[in-house]
PDB file of C-alpha atoms in Angstrom:
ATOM      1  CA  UNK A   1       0.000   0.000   0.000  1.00 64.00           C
ATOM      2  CA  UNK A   2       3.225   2.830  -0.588  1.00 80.00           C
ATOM      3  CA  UNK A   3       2.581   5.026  -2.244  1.00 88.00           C
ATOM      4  CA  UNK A   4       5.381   4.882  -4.063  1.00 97.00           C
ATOM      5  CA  UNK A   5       5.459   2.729  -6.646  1.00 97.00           C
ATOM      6  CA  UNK A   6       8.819   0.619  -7.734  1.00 98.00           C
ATOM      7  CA  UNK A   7       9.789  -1.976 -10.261  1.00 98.00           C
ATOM      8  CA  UNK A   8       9.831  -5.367  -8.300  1.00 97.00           C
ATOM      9  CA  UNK A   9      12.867  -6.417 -10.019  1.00 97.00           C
ATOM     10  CA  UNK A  10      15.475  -5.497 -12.384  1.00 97.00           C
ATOM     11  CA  UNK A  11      18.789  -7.055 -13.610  1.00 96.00           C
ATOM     12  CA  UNK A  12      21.973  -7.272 -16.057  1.00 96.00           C
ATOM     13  CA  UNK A  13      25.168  -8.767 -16.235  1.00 97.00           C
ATOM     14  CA  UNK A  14      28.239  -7.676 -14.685  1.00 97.00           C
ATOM     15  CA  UNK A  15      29.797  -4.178 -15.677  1.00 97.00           C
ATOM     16  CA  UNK A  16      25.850  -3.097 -17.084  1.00 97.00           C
ATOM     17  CA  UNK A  17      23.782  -0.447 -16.154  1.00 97.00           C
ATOM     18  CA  UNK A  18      20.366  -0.526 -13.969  1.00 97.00           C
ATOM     19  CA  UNK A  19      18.417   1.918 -13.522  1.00 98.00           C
ATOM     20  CA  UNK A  20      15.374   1.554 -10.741  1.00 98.00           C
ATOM     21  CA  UNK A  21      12.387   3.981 -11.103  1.00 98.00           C
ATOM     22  CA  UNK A  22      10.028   5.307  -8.016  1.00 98.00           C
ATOM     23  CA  UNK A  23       6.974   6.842  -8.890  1.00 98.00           C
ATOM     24  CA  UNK A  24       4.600   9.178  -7.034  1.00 97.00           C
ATOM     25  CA  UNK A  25       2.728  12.306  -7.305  1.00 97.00           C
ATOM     26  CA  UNK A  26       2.907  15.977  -6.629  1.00 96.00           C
ATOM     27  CA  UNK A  27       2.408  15.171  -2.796  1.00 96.00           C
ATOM     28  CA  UNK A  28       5.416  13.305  -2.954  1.00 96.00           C
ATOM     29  CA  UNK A  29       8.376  13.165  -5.143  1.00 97.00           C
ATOM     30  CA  UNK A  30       6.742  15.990  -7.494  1.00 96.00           C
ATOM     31  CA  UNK A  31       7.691  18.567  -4.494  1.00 95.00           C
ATOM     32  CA  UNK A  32      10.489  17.195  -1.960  1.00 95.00           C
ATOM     33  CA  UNK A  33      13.586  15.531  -2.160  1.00 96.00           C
ATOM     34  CA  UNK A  34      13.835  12.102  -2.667  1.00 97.00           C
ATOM     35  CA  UNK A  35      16.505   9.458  -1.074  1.00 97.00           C
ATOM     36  CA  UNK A  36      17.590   6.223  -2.049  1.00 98.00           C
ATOM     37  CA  UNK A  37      18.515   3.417   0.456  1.00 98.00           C
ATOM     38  CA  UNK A  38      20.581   0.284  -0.070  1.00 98.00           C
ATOM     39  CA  UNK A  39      19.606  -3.301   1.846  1.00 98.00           C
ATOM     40  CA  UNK A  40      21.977  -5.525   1.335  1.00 98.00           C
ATOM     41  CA  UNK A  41      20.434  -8.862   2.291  1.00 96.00           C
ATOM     42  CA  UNK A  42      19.998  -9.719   5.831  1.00 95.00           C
ATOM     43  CA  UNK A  43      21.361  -5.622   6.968  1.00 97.00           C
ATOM     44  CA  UNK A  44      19.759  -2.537   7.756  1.00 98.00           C
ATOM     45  CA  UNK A  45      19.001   0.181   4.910  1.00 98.00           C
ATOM     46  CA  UNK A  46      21.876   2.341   4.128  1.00 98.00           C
ATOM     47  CA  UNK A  47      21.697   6.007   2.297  1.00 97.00           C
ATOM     48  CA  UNK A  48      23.034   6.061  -1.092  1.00 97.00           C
ATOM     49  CA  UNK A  49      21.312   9.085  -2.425  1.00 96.00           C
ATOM     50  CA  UNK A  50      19.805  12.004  -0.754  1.00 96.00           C
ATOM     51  CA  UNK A  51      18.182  15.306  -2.095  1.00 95.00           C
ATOM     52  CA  UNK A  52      17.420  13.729  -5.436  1.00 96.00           C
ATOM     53  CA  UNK A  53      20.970  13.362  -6.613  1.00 97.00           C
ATOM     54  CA  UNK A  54      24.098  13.813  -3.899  1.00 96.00           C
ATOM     55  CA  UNK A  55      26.257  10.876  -2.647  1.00 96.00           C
ATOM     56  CA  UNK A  56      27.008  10.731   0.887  1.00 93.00           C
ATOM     57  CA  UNK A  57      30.837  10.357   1.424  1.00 93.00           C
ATOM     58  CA  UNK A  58      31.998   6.634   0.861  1.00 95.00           C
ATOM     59  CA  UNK A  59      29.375   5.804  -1.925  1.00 97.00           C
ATOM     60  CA  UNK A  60      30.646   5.317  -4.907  1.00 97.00           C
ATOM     61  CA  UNK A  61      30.138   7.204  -8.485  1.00 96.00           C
ATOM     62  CA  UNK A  62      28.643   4.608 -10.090  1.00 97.00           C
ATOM     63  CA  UNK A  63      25.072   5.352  -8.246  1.00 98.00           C
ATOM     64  CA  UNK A  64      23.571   8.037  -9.276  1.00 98.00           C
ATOM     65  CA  UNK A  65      20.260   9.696  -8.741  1.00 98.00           C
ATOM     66  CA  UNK A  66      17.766  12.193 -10.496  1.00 98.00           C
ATOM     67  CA  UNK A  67      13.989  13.532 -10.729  1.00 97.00           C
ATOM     68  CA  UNK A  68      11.478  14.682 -13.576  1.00 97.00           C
ATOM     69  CA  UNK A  69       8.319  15.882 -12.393  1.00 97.00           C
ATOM     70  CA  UNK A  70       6.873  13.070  -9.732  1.00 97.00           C
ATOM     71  CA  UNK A  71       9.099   9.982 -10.732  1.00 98.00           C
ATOM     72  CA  UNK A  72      12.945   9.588  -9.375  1.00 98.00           C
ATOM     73  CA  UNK A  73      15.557   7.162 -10.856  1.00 98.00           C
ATOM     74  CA  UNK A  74      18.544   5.673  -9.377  1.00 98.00           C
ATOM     75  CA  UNK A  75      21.200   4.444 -11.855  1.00 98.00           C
ATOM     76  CA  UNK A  76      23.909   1.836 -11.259  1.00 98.00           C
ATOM     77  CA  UNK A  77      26.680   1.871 -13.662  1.00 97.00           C
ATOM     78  CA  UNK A  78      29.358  -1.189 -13.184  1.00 97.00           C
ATOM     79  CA  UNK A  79      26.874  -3.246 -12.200  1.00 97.00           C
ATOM     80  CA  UNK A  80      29.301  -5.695  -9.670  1.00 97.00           C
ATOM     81  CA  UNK A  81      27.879  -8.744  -7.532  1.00 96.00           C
ATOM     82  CA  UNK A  82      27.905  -6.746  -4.385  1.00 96.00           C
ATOM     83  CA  UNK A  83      24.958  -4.118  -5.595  1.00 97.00           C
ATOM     84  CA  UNK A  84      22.855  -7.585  -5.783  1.00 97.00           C
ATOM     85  CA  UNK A  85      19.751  -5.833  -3.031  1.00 98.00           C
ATOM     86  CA  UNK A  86      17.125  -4.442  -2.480  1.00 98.00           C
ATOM     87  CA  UNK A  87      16.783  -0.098  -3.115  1.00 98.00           C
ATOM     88  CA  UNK A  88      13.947   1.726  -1.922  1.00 98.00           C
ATOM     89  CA  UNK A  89      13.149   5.078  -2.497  1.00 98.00           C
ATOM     90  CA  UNK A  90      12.318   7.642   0.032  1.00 97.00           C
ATOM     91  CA  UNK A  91      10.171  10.382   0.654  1.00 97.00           C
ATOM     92  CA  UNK A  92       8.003  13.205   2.833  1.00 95.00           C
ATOM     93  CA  UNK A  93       4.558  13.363   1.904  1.00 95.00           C
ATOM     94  CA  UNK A  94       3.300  16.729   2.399  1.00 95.00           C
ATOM     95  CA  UNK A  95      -0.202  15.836   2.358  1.00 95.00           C
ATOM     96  CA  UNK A  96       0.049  12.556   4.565  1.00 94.00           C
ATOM     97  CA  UNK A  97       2.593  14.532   6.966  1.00 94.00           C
ATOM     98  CA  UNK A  98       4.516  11.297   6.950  1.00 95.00           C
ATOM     99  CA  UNK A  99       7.660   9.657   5.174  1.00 96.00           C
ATOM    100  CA  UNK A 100       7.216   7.707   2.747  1.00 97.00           C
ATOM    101  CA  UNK A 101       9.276   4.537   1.152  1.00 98.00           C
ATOM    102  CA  UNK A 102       8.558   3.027  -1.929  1.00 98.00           C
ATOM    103  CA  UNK A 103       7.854  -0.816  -2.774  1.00 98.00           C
ATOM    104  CA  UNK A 104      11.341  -1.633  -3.504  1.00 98.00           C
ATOM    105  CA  UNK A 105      13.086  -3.464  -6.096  1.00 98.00           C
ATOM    106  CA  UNK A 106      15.111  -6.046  -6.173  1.00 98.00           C
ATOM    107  CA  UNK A 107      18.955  -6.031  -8.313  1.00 98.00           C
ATOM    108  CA  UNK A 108      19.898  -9.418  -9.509  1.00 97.00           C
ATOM    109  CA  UNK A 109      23.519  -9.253 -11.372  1.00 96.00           C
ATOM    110  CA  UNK A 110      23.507 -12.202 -14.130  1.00 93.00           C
TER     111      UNK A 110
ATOM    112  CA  UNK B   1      31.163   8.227  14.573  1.00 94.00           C
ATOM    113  CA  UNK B   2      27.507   7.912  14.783  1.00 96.00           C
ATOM    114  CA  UNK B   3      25.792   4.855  15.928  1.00 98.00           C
ATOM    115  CA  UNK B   4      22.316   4.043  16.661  1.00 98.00           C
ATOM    116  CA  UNK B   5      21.221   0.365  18.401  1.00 98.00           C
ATOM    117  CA  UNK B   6      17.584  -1.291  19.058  1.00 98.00           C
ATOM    118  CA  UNK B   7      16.676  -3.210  22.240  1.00 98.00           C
ATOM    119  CA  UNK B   8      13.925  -4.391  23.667  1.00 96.00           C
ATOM    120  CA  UNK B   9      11.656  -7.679  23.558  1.00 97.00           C
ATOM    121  CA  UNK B  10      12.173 -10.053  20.701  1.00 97.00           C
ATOM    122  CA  UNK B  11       8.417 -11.762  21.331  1.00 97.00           C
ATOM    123  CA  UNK B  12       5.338 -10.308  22.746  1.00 98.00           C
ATOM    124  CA  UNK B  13       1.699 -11.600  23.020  1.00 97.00           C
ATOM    125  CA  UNK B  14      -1.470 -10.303  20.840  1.00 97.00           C
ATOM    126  CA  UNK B  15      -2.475  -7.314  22.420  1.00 96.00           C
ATOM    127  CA  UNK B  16       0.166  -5.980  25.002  1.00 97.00           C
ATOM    128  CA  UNK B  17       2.566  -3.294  24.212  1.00 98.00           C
ATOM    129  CA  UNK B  18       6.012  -3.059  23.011  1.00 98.00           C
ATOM    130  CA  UNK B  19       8.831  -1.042  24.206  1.00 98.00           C
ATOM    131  CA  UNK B  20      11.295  -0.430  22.037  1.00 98.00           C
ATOM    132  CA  UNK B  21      14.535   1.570  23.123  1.00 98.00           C
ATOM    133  CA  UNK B  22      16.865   3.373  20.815  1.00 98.00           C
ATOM    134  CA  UNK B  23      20.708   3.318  21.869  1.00 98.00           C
ATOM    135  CA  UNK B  24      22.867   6.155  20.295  1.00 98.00           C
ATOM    136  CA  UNK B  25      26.240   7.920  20.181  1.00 97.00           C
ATOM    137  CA  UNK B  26      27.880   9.976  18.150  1.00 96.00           C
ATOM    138  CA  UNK B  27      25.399  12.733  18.356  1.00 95.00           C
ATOM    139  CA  UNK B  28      22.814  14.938  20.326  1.00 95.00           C
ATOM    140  CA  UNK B  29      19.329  15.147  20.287  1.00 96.00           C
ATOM    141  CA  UNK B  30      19.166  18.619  22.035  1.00 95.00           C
ATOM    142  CA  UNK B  31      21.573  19.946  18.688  1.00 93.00           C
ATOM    143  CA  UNK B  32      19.494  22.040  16.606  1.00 93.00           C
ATOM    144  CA  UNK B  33      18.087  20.261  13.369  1.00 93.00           C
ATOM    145  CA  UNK B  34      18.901  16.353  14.840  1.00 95.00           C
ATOM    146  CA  UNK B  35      16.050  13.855  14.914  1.00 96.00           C
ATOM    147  CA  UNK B  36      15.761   9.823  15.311  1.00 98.00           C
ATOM    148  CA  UNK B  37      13.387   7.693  13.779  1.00 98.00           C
ATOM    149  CA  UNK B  38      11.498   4.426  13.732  1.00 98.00           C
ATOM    150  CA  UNK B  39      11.132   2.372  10.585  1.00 98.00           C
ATOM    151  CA  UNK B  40      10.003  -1.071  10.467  1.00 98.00           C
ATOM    152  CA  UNK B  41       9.981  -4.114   8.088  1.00 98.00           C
ATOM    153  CA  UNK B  42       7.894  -6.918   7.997  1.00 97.00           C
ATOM    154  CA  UNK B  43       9.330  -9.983   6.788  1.00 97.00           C
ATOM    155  CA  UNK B  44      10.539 -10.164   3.012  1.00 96.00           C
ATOM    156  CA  UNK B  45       8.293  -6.568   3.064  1.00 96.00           C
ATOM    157  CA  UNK B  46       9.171  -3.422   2.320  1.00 97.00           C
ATOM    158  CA  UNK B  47      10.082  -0.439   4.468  1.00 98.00           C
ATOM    159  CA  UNK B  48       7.702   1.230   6.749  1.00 98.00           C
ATOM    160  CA  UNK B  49       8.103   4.478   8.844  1.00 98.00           C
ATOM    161  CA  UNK B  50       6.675   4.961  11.858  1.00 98.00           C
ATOM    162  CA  UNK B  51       7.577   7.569  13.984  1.00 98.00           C
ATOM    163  CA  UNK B  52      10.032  10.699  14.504  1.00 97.00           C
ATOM    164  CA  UNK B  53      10.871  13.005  17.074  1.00 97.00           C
ATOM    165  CA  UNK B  54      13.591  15.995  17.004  1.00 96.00           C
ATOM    166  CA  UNK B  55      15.831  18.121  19.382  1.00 96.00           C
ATOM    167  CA  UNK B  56      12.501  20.556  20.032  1.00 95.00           C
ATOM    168  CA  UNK B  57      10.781  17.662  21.081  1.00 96.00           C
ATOM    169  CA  UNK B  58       8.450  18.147  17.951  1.00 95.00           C
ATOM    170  CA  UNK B  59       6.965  14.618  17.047  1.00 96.00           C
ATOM    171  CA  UNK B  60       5.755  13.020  13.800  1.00 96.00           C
ATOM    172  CA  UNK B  61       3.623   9.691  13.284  1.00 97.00           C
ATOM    173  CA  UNK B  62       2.877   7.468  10.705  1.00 97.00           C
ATOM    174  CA  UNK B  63      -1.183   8.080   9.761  1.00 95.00           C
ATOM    175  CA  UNK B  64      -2.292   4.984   9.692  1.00 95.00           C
ATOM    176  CA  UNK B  65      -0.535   3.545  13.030  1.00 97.00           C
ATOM    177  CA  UNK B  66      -0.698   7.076  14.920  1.00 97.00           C
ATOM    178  CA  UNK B  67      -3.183   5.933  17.743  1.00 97.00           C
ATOM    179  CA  UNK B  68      -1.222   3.412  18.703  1.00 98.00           C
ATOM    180  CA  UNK B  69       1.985   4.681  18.859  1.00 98.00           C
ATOM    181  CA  UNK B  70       3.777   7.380  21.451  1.00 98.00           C
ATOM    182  CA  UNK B  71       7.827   8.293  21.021  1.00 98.00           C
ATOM    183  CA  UNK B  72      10.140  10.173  23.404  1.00 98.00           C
ATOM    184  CA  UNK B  73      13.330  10.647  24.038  1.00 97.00           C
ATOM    185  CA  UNK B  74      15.753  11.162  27.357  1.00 97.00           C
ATOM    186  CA  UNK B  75      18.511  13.740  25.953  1.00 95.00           C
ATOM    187  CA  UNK B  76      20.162  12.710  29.029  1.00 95.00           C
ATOM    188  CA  UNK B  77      20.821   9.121  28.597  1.00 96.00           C
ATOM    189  CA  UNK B  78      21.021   9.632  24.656  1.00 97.00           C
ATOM    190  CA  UNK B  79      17.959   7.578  23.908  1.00 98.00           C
ATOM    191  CA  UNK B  80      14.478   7.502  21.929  1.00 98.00           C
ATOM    192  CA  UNK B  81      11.690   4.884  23.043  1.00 98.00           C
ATOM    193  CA  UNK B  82       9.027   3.869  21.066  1.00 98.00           C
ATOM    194  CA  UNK B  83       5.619   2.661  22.157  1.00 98.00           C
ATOM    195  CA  UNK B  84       3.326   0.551  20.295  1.00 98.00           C
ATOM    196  CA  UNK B  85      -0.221  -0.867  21.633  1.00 97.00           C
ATOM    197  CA  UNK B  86      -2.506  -3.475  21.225  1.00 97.00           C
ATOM    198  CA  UNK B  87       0.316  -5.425  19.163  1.00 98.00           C
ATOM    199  CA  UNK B  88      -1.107  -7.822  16.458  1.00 97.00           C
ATOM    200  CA  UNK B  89       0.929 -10.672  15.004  1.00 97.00           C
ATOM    201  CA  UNK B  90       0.948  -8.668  11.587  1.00 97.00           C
ATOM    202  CA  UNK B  91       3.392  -6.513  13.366  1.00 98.00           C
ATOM    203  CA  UNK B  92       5.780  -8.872  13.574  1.00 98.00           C
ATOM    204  CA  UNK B  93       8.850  -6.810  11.829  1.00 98.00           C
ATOM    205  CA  UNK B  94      12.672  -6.291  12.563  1.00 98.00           C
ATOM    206  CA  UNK B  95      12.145  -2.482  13.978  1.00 98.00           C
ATOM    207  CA  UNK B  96      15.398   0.220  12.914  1.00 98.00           C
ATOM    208  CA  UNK B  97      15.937   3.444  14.448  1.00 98.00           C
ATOM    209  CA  UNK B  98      17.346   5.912  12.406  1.00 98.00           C
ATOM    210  CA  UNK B  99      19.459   9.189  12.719  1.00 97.00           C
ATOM    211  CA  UNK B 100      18.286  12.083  10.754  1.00 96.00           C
ATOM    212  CA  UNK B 101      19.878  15.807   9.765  1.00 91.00           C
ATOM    213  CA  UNK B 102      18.401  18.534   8.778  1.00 88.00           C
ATOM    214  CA  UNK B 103      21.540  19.759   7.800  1.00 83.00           C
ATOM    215  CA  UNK B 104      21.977  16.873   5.512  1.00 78.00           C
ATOM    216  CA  UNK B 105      19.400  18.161   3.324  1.00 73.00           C
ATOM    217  CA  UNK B 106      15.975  16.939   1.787  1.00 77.00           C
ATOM    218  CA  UNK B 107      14.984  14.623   4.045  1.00 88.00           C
ATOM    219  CA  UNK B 108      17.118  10.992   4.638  1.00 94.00           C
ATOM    220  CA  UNK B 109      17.856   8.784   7.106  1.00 96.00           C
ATOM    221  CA  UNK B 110      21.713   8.718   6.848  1.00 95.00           C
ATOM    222  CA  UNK B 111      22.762   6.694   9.798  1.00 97.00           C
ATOM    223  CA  UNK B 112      20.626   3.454  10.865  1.00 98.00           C
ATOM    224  CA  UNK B 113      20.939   0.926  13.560  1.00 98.00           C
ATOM    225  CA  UNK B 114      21.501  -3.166  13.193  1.00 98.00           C
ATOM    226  CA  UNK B 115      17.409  -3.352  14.019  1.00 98.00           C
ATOM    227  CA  UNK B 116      16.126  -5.993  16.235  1.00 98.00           C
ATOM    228  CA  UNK B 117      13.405  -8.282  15.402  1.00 98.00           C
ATOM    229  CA  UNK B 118      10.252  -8.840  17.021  1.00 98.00           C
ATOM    230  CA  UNK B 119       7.315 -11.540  16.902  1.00 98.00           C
ATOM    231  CA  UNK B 120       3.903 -11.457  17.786  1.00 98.00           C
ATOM    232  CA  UNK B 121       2.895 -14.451  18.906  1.00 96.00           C
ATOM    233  CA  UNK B 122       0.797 -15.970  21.792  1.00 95.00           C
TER     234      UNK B 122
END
């Protein structure tokens, strides 16, 4: 029930590019900044991505972030077999008054 | 170095209440623009917030959980409790706390804790 909507799953081989969409509405995405978290499997979330498109220090170049309008993407160039996890996307809703995540999606590298 | 840690009961029965207790360092909550927050995840779910409370005190709640749910913090000892009544076994999640900045910008979680799980079961 987010509302914030995310592929399920998405995957490549080695060395590819990903890209992970999270889509929302004006409440939403259209009008704050969005995050993106990393779970690698069996951790807690970390930040990759905050304010639509900045890297917190330590995370690498190849992740990327950006927003059009009320959808956000997250882009993983290199793909290696440590990004195989789960990335959700991240939110304030300014009509719920609440954070938001979205459904999150799933990397599998080939 | 900033480090958040969850304790509190790993089980609890239908309907009592759970106590959750947020451990930190690194940081204050009485410095202007700090907050902590709750998040929880059910079982091969997805991420859910709950709750958040910053340096003024000033306290947000998820809609949809907000009558059952009550978060505070002792600046002193450098912890954030969470409440949560009437427990049902659908809230059986591992629970994170979660630092946040305003300074960081937007609005993130940038530091989290391990999380500790809890089950509701009778």
């Amino acid at each position: 029930q987010s509302v914030l909507t995310q592929p399920p799953s998405v995957s490549a081989a080695p060395g590819q590019k990903v890209t992970i969409s999270c889509s929302g509405s004006s409440s939403n995405v259209g009008n704050n900044y969005v995050s993106w978290y990393q779970q690698l499997p069996g951790t807690a979330p970390k930040l990759l991505i905050y304010e639509n498109n900045k890297r917190p220090s330590g995370i690498p170049d190849r992740f990327s972030g950006s927003k059009s309008g009320t959808s956000a993407t997250l882009g993983i160039t290199g793909l290696q077999t440590g990004d195989e996890a789960d990335y959700y996307c991240g939110t304030w809703d300014s009509s719920l008054r609440a954070y938001v995540f979205g459904t999150g999606t799933k990397v599998t590298v080939l | 170095q900033i480090t958040l840690k969850e304790s509190g009961p790993t089980l609890v029965k239908p309907t009592q209440i759970l106590t959750l207790t947020c451990t930190f360092s690194g940081f204050s909550l009485s410095t202007s623009g700090v907050g902590v927050g709750w998040i929880r995840q059910p079982p091969g779910k997805a991420l859910e917030w709950l709750a958040l409370i910053y340096w003024d005190d000033d306290k947000s709640y998820s809609p949809s959980l907000k009558s059952r749910l009550t978060i505070t913090k002792d600046t002193s000892k450098n912890q954030v409790v969470l409440t949560m009544t009437n427990m049902d076994p659908v809230d059986t999640a591992t629970y994170y706390c979660a630092h946040r900045d305003i300074a960081v910008g937007g609005f993130a979680f940038d530091i989290w804790g391990q999380g500790t799980m809890v089950t509701v079961s009778s």
